[in-house]
PDB file of C-alpha atoms in Angstrom:
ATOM      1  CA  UNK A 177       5.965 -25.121  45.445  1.00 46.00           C
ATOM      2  CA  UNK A 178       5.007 -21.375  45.440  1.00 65.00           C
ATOM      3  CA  UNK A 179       5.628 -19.648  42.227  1.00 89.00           C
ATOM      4  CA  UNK A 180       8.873 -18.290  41.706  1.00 92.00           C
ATOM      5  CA  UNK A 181      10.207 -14.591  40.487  1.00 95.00           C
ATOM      6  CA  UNK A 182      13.413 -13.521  38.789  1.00 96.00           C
ATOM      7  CA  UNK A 183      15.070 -11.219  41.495  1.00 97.00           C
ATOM      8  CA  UNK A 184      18.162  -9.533  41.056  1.00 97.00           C
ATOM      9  CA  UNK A 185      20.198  -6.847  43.417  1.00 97.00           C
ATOM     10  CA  UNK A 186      23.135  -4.583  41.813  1.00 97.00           C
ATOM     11  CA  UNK A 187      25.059  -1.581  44.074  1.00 94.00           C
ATOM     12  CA  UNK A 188      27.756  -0.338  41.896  1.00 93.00           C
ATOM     13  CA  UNK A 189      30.324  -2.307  43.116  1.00 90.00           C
ATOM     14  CA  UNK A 190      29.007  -5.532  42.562  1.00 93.00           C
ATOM     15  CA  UNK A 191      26.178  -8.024  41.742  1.00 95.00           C
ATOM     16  CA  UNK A 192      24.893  -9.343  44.988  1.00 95.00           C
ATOM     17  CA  UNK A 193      22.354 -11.629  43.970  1.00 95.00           C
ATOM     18  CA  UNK A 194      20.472 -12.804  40.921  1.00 96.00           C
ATOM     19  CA  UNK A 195      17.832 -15.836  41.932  1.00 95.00           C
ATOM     20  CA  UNK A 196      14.890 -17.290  41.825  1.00 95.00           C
ATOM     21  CA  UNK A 197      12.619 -16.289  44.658  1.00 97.00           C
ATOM     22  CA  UNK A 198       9.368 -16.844  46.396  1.00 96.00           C
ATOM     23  CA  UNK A 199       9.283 -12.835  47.851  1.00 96.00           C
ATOM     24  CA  UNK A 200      11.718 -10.200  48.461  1.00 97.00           C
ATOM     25  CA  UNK A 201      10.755  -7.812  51.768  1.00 97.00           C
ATOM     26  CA  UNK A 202      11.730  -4.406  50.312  1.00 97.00           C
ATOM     27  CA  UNK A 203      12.666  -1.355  52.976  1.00 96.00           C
ATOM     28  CA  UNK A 204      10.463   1.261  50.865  1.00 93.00           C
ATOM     29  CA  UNK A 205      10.498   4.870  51.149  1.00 89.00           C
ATOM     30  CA  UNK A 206       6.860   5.112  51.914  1.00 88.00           C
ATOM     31  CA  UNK A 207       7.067   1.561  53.822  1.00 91.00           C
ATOM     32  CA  UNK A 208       7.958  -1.867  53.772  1.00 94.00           C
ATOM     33  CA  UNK A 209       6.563  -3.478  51.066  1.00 95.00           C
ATOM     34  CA  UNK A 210       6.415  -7.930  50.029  1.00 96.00           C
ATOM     35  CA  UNK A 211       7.240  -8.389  46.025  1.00 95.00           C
ATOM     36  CA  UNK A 212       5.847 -11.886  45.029  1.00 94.00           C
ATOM     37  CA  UNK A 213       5.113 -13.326  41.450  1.00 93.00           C
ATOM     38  CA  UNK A 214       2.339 -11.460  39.853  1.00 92.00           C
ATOM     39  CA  UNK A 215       2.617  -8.327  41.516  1.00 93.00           C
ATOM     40  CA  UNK A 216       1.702  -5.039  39.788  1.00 93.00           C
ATOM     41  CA  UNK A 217       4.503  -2.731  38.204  1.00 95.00           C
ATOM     42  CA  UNK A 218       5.812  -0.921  40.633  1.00 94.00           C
ATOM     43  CA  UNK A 219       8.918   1.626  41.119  1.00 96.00           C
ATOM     44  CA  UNK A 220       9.914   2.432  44.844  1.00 95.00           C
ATOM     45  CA  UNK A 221      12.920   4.409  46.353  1.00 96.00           C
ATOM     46  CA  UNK A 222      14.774   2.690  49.031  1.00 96.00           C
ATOM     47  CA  UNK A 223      15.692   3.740  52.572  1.00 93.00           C
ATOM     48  CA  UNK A 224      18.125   2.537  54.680  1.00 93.00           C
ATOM     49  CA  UNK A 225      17.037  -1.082  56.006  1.00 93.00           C
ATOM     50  CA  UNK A 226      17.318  -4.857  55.541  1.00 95.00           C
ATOM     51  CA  UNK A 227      16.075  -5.997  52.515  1.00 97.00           C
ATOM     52  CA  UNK A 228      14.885 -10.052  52.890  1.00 97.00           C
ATOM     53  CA  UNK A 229      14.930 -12.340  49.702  1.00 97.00           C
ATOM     54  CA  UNK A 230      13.009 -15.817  50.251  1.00 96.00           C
ATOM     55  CA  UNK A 231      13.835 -18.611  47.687  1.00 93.00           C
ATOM     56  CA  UNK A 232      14.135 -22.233  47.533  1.00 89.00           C
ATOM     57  CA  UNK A 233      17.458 -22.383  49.408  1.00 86.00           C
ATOM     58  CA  UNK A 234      15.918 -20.196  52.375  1.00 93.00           C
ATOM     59  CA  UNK A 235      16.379 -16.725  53.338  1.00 96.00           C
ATOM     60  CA  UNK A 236      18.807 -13.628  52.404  1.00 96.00           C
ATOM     61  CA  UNK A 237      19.044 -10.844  53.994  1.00 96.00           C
ATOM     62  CA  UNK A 238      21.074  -7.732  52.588  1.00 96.00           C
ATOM     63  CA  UNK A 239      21.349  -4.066  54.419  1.00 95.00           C
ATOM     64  CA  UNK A 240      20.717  -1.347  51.931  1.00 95.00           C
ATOM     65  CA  UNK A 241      21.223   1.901  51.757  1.00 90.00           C
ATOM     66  CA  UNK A 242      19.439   3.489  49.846  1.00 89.00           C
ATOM     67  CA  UNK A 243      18.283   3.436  46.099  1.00 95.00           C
ATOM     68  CA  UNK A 244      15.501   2.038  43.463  1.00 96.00           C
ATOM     69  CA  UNK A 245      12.900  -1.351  43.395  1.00 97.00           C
ATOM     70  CA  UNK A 246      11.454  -1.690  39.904  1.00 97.00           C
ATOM     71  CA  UNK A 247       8.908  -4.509  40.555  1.00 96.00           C
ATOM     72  CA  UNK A 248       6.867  -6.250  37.654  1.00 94.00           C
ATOM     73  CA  UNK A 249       4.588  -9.591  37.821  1.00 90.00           C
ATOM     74  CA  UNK A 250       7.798 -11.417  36.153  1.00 89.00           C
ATOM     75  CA  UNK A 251      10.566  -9.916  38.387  1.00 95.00           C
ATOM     76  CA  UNK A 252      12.478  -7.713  40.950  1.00 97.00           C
ATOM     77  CA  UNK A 253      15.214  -5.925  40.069  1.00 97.00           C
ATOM     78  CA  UNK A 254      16.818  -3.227  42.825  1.00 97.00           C
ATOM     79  CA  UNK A 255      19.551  -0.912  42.279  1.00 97.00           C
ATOM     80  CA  UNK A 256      20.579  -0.033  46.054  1.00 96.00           C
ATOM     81  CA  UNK A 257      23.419   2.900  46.236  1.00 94.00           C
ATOM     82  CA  UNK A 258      25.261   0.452  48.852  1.00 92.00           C
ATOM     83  CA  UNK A 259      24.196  -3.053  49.927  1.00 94.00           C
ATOM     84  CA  UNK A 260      26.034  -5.692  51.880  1.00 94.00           C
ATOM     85  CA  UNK A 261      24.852  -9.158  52.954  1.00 95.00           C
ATOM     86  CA  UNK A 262      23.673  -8.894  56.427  1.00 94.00           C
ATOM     87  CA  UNK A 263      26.424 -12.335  57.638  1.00 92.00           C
ATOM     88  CA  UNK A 264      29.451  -9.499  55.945  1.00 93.00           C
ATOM     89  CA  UNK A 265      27.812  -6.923  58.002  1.00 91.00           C
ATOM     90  CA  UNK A 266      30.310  -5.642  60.664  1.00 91.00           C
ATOM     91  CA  UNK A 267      30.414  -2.912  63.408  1.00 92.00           C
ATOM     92  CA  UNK A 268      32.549  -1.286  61.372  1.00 92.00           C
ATOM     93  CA  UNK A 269      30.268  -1.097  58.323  1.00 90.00           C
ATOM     94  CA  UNK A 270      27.907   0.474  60.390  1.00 91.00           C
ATOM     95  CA  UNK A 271      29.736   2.856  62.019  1.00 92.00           C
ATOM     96  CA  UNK A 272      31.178   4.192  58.554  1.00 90.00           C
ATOM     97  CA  UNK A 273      27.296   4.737  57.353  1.00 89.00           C
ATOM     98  CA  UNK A 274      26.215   6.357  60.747  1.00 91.00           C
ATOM     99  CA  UNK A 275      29.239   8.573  60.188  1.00 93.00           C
ATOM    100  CA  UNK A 276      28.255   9.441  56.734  1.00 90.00           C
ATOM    101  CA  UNK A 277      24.801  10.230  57.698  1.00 90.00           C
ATOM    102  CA  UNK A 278      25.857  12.558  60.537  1.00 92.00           C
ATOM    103  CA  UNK A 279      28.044  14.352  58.248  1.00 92.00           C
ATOM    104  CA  UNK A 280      25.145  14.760  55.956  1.00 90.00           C
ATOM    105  CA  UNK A 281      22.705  16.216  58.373  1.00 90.00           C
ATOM    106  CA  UNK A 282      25.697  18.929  59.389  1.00 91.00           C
ATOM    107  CA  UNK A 283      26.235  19.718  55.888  1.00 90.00           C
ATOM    108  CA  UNK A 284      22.290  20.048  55.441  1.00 90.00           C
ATOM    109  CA  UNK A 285      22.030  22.092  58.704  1.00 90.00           C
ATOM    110  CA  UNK A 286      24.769  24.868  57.667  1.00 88.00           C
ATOM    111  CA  UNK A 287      23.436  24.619  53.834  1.00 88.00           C
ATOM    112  CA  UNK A 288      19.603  24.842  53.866  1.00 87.00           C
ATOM    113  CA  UNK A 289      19.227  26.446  57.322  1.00 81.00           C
ATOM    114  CA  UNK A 290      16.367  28.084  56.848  1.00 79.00           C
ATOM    115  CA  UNK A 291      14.233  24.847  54.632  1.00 81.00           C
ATOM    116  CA  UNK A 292      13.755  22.170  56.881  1.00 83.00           C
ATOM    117  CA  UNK A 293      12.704  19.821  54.399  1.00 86.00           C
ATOM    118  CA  UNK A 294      16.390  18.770  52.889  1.00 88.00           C
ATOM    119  CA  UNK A 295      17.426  18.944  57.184  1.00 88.00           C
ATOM    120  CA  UNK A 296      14.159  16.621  57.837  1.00 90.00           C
ATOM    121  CA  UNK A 297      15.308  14.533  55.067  1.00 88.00           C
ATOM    122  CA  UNK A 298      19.282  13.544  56.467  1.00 89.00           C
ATOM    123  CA  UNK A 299      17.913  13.392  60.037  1.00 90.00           C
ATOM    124  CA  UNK A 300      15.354  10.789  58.548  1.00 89.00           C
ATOM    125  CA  UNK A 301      18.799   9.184  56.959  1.00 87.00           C
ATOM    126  CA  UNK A 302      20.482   9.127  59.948  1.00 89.00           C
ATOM    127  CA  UNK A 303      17.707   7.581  62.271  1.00 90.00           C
ATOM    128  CA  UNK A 304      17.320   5.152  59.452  1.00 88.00           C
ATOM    129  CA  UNK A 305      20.977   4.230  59.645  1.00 87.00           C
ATOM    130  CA  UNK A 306      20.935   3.906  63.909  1.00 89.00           C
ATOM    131  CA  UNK A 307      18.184   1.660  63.455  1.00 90.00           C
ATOM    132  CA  UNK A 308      19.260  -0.510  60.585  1.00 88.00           C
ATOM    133  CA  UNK A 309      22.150  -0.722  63.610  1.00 87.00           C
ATOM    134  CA  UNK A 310      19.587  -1.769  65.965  1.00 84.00           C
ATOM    135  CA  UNK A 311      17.871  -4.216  63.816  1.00 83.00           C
ATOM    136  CA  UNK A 312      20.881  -6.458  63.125  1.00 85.00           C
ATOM    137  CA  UNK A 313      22.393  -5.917  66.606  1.00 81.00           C
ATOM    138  CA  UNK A 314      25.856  -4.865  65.394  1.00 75.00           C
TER     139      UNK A 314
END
């Protein structure tokens, strides 16, 4: 059997997982990234996506919202602002997140309307959120 990593996701509402795993598939700011055992330290912001834990029992997926990976050769650990198993995923969900993200990128618009970086940024958020959509066809 492959070796095994201590992997553990936390949003402030809950603990969502804490397992042994074989590789976690991490939605990266700078890109998707595979944590295995052994890997170097590493400390990544989130975006919005579908993070995938492998393990003994199979395959997890959660949708994230945002947040922190710390990765180390002994474990995963990943504070996400929001995550929810993909199977409690509903339309619903969604929606509420797509909502929040178009609010954001009005509130950025009338705020920093002439610095298109913090407008770049929530339209980035809100693409992210259509296609986490997308991705798990809700």
């Amino acid at each position: 059997m492959a070796d095994t990593v201590q992997f553990d996701l936390v949003s402030p509402e809950r603990r969502l997982a804490s397992a042994q795993v074989t590789a976690v598939q991490i939605p990266g700011a700078d890109g998707d990234m595979t944590a295995m055992a052994g890997h170097a330290p590493t400390i990544t912001t989130l975006r919005p996506g579908v993070l995938s834990a492998e393990g003994p029992d199979g395959t997890t997926d959660y949708v994230v919202t945002g947040g922190f990976a710390e990765i180390s050769a002994e474990g995963i650990s990943v504070l996400a602002e929001r995550a929810i198993p993909k199977a409690d995923m509903t339309k619903a969900d969604h929606d509420a997140m797509v909502k929040e993200a178009e609010e954001a990128l009005a509130n950025a618009k009338e705020a920093f309307a002439n610095e298109p970086g913090p407008v770049d940024d929530a339209a980035k958020l809100l693409a992210d959120m259509v296609a986490v959509g997308d991705h798990i066809s809700v």
